[in-house]
Coordinates of C-alpha atoms in Angstrom, one line a residue:
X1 CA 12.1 34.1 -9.9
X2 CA 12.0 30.4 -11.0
X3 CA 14.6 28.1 -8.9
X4 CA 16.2 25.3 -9.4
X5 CA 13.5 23.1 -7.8
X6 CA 11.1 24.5 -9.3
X7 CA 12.5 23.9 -12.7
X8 CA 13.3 20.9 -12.1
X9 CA 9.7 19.7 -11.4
X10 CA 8.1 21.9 -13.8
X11 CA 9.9 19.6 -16.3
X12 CA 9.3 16.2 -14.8
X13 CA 5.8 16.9 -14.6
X14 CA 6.0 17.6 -18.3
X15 CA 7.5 14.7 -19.2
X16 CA 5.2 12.7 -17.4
X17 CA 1.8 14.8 -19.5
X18 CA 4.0 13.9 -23.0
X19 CA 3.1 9.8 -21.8
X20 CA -0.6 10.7 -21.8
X21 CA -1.5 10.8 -26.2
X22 CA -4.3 13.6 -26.6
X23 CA -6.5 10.7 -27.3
X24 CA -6.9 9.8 -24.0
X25 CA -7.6 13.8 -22.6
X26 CA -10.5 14.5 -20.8
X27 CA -12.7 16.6 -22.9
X28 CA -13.5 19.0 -20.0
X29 CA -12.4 18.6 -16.0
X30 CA -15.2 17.7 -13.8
X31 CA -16.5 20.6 -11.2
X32 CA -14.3 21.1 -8.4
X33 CA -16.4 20.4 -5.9
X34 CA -17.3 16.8 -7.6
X35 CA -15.6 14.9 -4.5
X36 CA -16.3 11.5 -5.8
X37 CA -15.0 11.0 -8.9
X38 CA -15.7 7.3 -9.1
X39 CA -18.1 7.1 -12.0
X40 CA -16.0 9.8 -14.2
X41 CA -14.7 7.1 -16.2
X42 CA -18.2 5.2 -17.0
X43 CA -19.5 9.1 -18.0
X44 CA -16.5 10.5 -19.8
X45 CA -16.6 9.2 -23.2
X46 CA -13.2 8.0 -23.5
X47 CA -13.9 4.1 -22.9
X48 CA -16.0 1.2 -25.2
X49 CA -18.4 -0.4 -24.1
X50 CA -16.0 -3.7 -24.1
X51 CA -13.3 -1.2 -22.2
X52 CA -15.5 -0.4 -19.6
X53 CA -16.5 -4.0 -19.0
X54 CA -12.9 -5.3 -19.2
X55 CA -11.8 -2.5 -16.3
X56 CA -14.7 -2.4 -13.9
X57 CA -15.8 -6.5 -13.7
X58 CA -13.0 -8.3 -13.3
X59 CA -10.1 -8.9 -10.9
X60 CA -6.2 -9.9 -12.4
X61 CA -7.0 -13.9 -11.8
X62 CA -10.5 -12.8 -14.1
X63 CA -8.4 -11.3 -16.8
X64 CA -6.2 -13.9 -17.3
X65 CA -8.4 -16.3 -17.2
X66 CA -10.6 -14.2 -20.2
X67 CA -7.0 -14.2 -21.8
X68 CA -6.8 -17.7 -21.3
X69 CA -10.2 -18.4 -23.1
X70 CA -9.4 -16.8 -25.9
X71 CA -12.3 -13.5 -25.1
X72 CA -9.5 -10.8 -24.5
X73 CA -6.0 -10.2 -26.0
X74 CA -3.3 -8.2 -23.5
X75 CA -3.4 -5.8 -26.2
X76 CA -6.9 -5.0 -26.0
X77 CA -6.2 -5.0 -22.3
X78 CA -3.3 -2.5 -22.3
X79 CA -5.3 0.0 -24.0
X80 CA -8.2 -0.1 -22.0
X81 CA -6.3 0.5 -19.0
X82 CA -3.7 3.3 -20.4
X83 CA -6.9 4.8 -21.3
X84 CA -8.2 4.3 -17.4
X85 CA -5.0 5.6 -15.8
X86 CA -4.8 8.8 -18.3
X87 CA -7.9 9.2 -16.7
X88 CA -7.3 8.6 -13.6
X89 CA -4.1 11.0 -13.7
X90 CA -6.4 13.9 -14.7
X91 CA -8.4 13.2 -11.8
X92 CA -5.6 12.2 -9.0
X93 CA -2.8 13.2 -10.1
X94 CA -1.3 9.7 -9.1
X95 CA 0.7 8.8 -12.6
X96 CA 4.5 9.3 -12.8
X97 CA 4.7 7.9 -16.5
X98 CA 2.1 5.9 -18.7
X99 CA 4.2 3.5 -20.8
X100 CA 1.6 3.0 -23.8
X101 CA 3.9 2.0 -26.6
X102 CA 6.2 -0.4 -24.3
X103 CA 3.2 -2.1 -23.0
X104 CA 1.7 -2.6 -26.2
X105 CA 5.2 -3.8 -27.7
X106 CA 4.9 -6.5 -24.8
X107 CA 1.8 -7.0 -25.1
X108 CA 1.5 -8.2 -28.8
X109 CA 5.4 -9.8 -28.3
X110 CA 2.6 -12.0 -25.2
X111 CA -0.3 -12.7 -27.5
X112 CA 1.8 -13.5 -30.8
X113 CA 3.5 -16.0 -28.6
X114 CA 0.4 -17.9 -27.3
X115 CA -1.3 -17.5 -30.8
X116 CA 1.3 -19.5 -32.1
X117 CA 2.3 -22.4 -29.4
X118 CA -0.9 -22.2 -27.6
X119 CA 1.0 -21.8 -24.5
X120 CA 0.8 -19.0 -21.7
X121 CA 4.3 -17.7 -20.6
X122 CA 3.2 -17.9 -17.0
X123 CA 0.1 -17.0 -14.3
X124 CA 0.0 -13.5 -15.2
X125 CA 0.3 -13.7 -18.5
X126 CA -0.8 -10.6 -20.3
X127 CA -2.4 -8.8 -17.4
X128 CA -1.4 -5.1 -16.8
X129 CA 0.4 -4.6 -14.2
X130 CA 1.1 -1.0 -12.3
X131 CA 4.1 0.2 -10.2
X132 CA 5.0 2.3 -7.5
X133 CA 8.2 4.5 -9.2
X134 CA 11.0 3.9 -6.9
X135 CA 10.7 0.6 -7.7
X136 CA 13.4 0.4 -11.0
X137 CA 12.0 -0.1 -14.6
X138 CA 14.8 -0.3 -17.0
X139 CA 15.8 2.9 -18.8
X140 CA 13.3 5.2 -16.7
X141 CA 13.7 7.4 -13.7
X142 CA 13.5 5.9 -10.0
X143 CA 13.6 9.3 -8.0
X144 CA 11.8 8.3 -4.6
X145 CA 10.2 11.4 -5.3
X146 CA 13.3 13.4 -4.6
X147 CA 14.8 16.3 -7.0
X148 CA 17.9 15.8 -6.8
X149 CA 17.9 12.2 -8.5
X150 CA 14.8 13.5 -10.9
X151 CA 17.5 12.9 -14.0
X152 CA 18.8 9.6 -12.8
X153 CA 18.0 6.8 -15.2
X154 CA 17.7 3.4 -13.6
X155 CA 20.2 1.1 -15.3
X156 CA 18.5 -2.2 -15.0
X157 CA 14.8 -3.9 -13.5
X158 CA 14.5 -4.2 -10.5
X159 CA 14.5 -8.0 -9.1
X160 CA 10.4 -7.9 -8.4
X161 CA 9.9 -6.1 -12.1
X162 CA 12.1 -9.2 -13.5
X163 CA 9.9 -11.4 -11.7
X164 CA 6.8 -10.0 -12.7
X165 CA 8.1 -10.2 -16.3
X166 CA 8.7 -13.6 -16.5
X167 CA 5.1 -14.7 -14.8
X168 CA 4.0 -12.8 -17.7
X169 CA 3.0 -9.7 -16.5
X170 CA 2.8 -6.2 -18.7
X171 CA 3.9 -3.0 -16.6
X172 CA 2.0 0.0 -18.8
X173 CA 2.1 2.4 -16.0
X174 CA 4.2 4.1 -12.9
X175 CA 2.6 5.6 -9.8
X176 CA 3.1 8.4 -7.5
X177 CA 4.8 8.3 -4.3
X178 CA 5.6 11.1 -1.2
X179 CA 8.9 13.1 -1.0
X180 CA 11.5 11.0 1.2
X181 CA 8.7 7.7 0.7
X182 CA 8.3 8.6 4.3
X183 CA 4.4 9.9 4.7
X184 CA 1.5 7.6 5.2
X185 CA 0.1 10.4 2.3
X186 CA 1.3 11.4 -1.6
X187 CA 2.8 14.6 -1.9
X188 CA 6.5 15.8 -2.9
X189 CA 7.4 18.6 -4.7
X190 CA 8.3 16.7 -7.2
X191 CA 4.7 16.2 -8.6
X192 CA 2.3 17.6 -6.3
X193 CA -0.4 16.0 -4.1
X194 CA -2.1 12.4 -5.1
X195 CA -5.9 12.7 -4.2
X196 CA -8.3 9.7 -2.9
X197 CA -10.5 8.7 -6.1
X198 CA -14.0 8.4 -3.8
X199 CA -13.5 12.0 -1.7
X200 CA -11.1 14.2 -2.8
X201 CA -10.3 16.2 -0.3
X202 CA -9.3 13.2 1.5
X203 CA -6.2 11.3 1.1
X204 CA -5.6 8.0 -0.9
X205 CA -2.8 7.0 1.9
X206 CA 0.8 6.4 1.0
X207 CA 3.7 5.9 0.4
X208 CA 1.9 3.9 -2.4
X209 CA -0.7 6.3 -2.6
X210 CA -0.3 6.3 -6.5
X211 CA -1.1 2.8 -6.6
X212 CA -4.2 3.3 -4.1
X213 CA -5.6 6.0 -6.0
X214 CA -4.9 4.0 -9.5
X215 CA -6.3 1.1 -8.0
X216 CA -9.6 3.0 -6.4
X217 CA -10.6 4.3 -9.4
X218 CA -10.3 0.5 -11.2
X219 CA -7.4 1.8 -13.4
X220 CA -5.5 -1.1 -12.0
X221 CA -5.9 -4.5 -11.0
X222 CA -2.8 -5.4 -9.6
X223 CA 0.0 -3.2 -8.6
X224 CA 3.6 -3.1 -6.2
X225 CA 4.1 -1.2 -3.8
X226 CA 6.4 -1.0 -0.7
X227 CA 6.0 -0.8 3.0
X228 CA 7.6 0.3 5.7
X229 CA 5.6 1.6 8.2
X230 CA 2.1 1.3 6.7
X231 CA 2.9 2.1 3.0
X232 CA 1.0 -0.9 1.2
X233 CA -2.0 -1.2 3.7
X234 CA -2.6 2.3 4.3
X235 CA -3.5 3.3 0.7
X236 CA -5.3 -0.5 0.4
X237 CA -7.3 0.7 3.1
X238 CA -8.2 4.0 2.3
X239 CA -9.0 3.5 -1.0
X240 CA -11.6 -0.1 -0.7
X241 CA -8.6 -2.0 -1.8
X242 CA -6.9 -5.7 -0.4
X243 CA -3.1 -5.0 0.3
X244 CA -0.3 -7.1 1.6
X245 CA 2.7 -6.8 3.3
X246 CA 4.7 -10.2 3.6
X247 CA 7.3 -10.4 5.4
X248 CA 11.0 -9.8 5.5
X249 CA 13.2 -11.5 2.9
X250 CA 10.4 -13.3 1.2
X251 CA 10.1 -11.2 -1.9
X252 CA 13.3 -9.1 -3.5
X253 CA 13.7 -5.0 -2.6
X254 CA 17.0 -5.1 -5.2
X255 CA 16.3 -2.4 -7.0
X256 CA 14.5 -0.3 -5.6
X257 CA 15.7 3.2 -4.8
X258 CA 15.7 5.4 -1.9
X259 CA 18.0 7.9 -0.2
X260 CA 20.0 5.1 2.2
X261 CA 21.1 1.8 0.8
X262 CA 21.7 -1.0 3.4
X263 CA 20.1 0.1 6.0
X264 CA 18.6 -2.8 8.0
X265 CA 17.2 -2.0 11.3
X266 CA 13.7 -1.8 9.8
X267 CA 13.4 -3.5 6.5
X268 CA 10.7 -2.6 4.0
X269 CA 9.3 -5.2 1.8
X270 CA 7.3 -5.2 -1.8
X271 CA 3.8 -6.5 -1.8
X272 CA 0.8 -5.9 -3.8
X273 CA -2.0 -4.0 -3.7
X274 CA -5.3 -6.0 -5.6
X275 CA -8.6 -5.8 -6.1
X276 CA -9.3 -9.0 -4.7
X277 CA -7.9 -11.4 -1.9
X278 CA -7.1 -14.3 -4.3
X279 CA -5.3 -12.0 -6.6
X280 CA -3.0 -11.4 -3.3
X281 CA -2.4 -14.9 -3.8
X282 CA -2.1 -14.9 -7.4
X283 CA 0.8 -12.3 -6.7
X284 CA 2.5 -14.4 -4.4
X285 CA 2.3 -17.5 -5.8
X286 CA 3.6 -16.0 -8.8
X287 CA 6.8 -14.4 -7.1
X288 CA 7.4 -17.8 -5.5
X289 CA 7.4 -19.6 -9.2
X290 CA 10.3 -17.6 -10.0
X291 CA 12.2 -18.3 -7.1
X292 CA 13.9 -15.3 -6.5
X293 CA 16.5 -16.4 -3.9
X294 CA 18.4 -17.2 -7.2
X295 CA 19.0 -13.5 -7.9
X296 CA 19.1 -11.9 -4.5
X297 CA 21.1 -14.4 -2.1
X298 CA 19.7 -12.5 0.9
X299 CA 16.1 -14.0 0.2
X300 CA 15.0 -17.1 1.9
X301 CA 15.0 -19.8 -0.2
X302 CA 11.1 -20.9 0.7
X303 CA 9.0 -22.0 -2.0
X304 CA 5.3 -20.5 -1.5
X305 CA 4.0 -23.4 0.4
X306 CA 0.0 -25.2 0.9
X307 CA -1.4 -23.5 3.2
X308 CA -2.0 -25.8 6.8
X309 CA -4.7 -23.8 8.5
X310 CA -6.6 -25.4 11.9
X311 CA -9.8 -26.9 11.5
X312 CA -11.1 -23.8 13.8
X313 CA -9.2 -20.6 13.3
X314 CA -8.6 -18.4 16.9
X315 CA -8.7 -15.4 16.3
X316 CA -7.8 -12.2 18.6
X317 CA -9.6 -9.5 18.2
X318 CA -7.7 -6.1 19.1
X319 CA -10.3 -3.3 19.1
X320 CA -7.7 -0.4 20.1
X321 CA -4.2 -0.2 20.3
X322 CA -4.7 1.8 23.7
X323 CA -3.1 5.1 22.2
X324 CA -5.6 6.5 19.7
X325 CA -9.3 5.4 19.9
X326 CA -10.8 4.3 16.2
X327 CA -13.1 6.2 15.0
X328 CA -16.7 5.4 14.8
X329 CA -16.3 4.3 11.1
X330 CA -13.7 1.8 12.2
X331 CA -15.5 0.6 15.4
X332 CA -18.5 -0.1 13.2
X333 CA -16.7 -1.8 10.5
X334 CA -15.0 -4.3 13.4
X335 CA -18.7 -4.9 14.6
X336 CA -19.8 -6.0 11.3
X337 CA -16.7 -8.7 11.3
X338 CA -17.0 -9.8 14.3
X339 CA -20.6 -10.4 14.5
X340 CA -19.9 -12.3 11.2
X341 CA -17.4 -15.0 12.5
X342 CA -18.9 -15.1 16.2
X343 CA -22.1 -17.2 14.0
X344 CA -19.9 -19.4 12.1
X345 CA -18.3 -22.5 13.8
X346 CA -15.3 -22.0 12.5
X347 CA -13.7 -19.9 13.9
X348 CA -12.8 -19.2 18.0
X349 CA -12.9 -15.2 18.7
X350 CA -10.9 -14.4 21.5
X351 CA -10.6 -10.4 23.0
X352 CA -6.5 -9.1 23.2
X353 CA -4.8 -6.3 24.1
X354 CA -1.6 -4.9 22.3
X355 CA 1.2 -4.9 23.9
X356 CA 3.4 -1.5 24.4
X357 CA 2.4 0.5 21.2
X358 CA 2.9 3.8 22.5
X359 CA 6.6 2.7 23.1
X360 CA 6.7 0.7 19.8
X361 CA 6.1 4.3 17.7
X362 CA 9.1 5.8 19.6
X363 CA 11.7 2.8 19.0
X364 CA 10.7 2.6 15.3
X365 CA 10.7 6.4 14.4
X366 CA 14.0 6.3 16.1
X367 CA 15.1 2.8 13.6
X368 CA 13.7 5.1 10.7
X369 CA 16.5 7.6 11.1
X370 CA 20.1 6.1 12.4
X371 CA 21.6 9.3 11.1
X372 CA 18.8 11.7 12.5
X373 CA 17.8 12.2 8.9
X374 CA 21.3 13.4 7.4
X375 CA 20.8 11.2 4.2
X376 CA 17.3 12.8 3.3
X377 CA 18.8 16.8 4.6
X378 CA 21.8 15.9 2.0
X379 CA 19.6 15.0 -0.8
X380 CA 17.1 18.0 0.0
X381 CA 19.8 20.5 0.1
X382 CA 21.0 19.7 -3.2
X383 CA 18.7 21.5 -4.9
X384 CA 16.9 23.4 -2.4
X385 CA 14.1 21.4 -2.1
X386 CA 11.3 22.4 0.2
X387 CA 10.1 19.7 2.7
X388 CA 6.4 19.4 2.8
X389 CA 4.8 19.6 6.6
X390 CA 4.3 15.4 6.7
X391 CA 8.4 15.3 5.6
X392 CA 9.2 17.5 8.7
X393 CA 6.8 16.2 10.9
X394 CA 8.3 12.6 10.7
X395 CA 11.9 13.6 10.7
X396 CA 11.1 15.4 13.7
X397 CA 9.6 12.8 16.1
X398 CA 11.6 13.2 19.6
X399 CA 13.3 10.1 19.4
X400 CA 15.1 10.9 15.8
X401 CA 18.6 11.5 16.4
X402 CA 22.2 10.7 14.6
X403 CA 23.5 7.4 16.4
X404 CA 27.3 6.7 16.7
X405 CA 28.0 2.4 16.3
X406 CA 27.1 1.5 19.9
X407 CA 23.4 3.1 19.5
X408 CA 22.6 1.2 16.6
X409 CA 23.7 -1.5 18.4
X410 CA 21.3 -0.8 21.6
X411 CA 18.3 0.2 19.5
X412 CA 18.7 -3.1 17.4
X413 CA 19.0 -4.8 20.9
X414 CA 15.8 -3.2 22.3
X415 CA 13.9 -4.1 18.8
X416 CA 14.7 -7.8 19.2
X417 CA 13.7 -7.6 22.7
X418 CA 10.5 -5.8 22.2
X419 CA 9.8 -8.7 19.2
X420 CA 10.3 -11.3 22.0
X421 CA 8.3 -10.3 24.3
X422 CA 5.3 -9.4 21.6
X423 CA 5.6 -12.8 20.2
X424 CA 4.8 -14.3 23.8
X425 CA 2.2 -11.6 24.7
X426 CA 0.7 -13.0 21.6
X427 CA 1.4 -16.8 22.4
X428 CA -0.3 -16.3 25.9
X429 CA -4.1 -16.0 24.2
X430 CA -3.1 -19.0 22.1
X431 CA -4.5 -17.0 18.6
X432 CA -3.7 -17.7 15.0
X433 CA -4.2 -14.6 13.4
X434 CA -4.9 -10.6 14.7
X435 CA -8.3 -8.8 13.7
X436 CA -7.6 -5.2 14.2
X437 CA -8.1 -1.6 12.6
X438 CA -6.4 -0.4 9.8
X439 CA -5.5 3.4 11.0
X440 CA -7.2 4.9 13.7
X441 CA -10.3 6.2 10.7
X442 CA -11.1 6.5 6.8
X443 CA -8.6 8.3 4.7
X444 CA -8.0 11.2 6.3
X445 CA -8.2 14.9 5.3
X446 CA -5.3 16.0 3.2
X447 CA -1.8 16.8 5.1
X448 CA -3.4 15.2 8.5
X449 CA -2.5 11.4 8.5
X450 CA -0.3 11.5 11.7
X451 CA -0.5 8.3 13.4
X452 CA 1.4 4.9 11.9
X453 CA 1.0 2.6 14.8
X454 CA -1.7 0.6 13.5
X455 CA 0.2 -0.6 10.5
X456 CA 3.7 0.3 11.9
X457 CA 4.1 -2.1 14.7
X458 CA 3.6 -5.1 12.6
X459 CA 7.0 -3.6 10.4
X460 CA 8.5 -3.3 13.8
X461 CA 7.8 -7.5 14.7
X462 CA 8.1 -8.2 11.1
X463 CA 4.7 -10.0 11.1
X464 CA 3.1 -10.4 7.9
X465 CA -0.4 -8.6 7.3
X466 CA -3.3 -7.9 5.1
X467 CA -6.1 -5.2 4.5
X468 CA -9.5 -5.7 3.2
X469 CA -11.9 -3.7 2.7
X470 CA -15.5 -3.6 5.0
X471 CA -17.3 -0.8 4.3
X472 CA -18.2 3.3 3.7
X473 CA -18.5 5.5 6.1
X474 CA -22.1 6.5 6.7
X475 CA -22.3 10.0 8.6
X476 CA -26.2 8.7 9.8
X477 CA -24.6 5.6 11.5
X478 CA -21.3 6.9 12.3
X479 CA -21.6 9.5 15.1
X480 CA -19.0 11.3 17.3
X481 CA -19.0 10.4 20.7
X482 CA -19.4 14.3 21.9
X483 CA -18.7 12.5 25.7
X484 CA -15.5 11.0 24.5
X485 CA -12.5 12.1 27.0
X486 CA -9.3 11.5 24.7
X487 CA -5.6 9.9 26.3
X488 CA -3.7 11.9 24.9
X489 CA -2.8 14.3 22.3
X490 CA -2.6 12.0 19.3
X491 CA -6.3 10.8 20.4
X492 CA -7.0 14.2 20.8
X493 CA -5.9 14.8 17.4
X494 CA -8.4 12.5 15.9
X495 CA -11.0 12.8 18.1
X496 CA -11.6 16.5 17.2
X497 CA -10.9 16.5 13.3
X498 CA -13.6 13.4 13.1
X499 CA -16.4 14.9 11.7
X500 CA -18.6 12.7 9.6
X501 CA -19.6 14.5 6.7
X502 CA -16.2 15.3 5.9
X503 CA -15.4 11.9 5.3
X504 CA -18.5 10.8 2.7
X505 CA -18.4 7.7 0.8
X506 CA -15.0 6.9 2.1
X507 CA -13.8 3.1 2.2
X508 CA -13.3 1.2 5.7
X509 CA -11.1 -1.6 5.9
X510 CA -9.5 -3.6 8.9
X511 CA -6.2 -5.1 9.2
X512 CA -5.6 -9.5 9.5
X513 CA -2.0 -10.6 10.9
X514 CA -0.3 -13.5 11.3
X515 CA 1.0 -14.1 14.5
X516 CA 3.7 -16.5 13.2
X517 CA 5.7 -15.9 9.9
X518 CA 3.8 -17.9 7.9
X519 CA 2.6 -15.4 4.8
X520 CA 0.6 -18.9 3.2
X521 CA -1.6 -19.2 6.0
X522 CA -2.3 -15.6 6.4
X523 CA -3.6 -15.3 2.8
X524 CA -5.9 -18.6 2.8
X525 CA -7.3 -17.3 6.4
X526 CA -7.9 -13.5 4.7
X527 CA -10.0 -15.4 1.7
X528 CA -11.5 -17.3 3.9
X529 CA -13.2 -14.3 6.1
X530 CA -13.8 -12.0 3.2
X531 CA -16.3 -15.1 1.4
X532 CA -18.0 -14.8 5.0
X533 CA -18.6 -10.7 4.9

């Protein structure tokens, strides 16, 4: 017997194949067991020659500069990549909605304009732009990826989607996210499981998993996500992508839905995800243009400044956070960095150690949840949604509990404190900027990503930080340590589910932070290693 959350999903999922025209369906679905689905859209018939080009050779600052010149149109644009994420949706199952005839309604609205005055609305003019759902689209859903709002219709844009708008910027598709927006994976009930574009039996990472996958299989240029414990750079890293996550009260979260509203113990932030480093700049430097402290009074009012980097750039290089040992992929891919700055004079590398991140996991789980999960159990019950294993697991961390006023106040307490003393742990090796994994391996195995600390203790000291991408994993070069003895059972964890082989083809990227909250300087230092790699 069919229930209601079943019915409920069964016709959200149907919705969301009415956005995809038959034009754009794959003639036949590729073999099962074709893990890699990469080349798909080069082979698949669906794409020009033009198409193809516009999609796989250029990053968001190449497009609009081809718009600029006068060699593309944001129309032809829009269409290429509608045509890429169908695609890709087939494939991933990482598209909530493809917005074909709103795009293109924008679209020729953008080139009619600078046909006519010779004049580009902004730095992103015509470029397509994709976003993670929860973030509000006027006169669309904005679920979070939980039944019980599946029918809610978001009333407004959100501030970023505004923002975006104005610098010119043409949103033609929405992305996947996990059920509560709380996995560092993509699956809900809701719409299934997302799947990583270069192995899929491997995860693209999450919450903005949609986006990572969109973005792996070059069906995107430039999208938003959100983070708040990993949810940007995780699915950056696992699927060869850049990612950012700025910090705190820089860029606008008005808008953007969830199951708890004011919450503030841990703030999550929007950021994007890119195919280049300079196109996390682009973003940036875009947002700042529109100044959005004038719509959302709780954003500072900072304009995105020059960067002011040292002549020689210290660096601190963090090999293991001293809880779960990277695995070989990841200790390789730090190798090839670091033997990569140690021969330029520019930079000063300088060995750290983290500070307390076994106890940084336990306070920030326990931030995640003041009312021990109530909000999410509320939301759930309403229509008798299922929680998938990665839902439970998190909610169930030891720490997660309902708080009365005086807890919140003593955990807030112990997160400033803990801040503190990071911030001089940091300031006692005199660095500029963190080199460090991005999760303890590749993308892992579907329903098996089970570790945040490597991205969630920079939400915890609100430090800003990038991903880029390094490598693939090569089972000839990346063997298991068979004498490794792990710490504990998280290492444990890892240590035995590594198996090379599984994890073919799959990208490897690494982690940059700031160690002050200076988001300008973080970027500039990030595009200044990756023109070294």
């Amino acid at each position: 017997m069919t229930i209601e959350w079943q019915t409920i999903s069964a016709q959200y999922c149907a919705n969301r194949d009415s956005t995809i025209p038959p034009s754009m369906k794959l003639k036949s679905d590729p073999p099962k067991d074709m893990l890699n689905v990469t080349n798909v859209p080069k082979t698949c018939g669906l794409l020009s020659p033009k198409e193809l080009e516009l999609t796989e050779n250029y990053d968001a600052t190449g497009l609009a500069d081809l718009i600029k010149e006068h060699k593309t149109t944001s129309k032809e644009l829009v269409v290429a990549f509608c045509k890429r994420a169908a695609i890709a949706q087939q494939l991933l199952n990482c598209v909530n909605e493809l917005l074909l005839e709103e795009a293109l309604e924008q679209a020729t609205k953008l080139d009619e304009y600078y046909a006519t005055t010779g004049q580009l609305v902004g730095p992103l003019h015509g470029v397509p732009i994709s976003v993670k759902e929860h973030i509000s689209l006027k006169g669309h859903t904005a679920t979070a990826s939980f039944l019980a709002k599946a029918n809610e219709i978001a009333e407004a844009d959100s501030d970023i989607v505004q923002t975006i708008r104005k610098a010119g910027g043409v949103f033609y598709c929405r992305t996947s996210q996990p059920q509560s927006l709380m996995h560092l994976e993509t699956s809900s009930p809701l719409m299934g499981t997302t799947l990583n574009p270069f192995n899929r039996k491997l995860t693209p990472g999450g919450s903005s998993g949609g986006e990572g996958a969109l973005l792996g299989l070059r069906a995107s240029v430039l999208g938003i996500g959100s983070d708040i414990g990993g949810s940007i750079r995780s699915p950056a890293a696992n699927n060869g992508l850049y990612g950012f996550r700025p910090s705190t009260l820089r860029l606008s979260r008005k808008g953007c839905q969830g199951a708890v509203k004011g919450q503030e113990s841990i703030l999550g932030v929007v950021g994007p995800l890119a195919q280049s480093a300079r196109d996390l700049n682009l973003f940036m430097k875009a947002c700042m243009a529109g100044e959005p402290w004038l719509e959302d009074a709780s954003i500072v009012p900072l304009p995105w400044r020059t960067p002011n980097l040292p002549t020689k750039l210290k660096i601190g290089i963090m090999r293991t956070d001293r809880v779960v040992t990277p695995q070989p992929p990841v200790q390789r891919a730090m190798e090839i960095v670091i033997d990569k700055l140690k021969d330029s004079p520019e930079y000063e590398l300088i060995d750290i150690e983290p500070f307390k991140h076994k106890y940084s996991w336990d306070l920030i789980s326990e931030l995640y949840w003041l009312d021990g999960g109530k909000a999410c159990y509320d939301l759930f019950a309403q229509v008798g949604e299922p929680l998938e294993p990665l839902t439970e697991w998190i909610l169930k961390q030891p720490n997660v509990k309902n708080h009365d006023v005086a807890g919140v106040w003593k955990l807030v307490a112990d997160r400033d404190e803990y801040r503190n003393q990071y911030i001089k742990h940091l300031q006692a090796y005199g660095v500029d900027f963190v080199l460090c994994p991005a999760g303890p391996g590749p993308a892992p195995r579907l329903g098996e990503t089970r570790y945040w600390t490597y991205f969630s203790v920079w939400n915890l000291l609100d430090l800003p930080s990038a991903v880029f991408p390094v490598t693939k994993v090569d089972p000839a070069l990346d063997v298991k340590d068979e004498s490794y003895e792990p710490m504990n059972d998280d290492d444990a964890f890892y240590y035995q589910n590594y198996k090379p082989e599984d994890y073919k083809d799959a990208p490897v990227g690494l982690q940059l932070v700031g160690t002050r909250w200076e988001d300008e300087n973080l970027l500039a230092a990030l595009e200044k290693v990756v023109r070294i790699l």
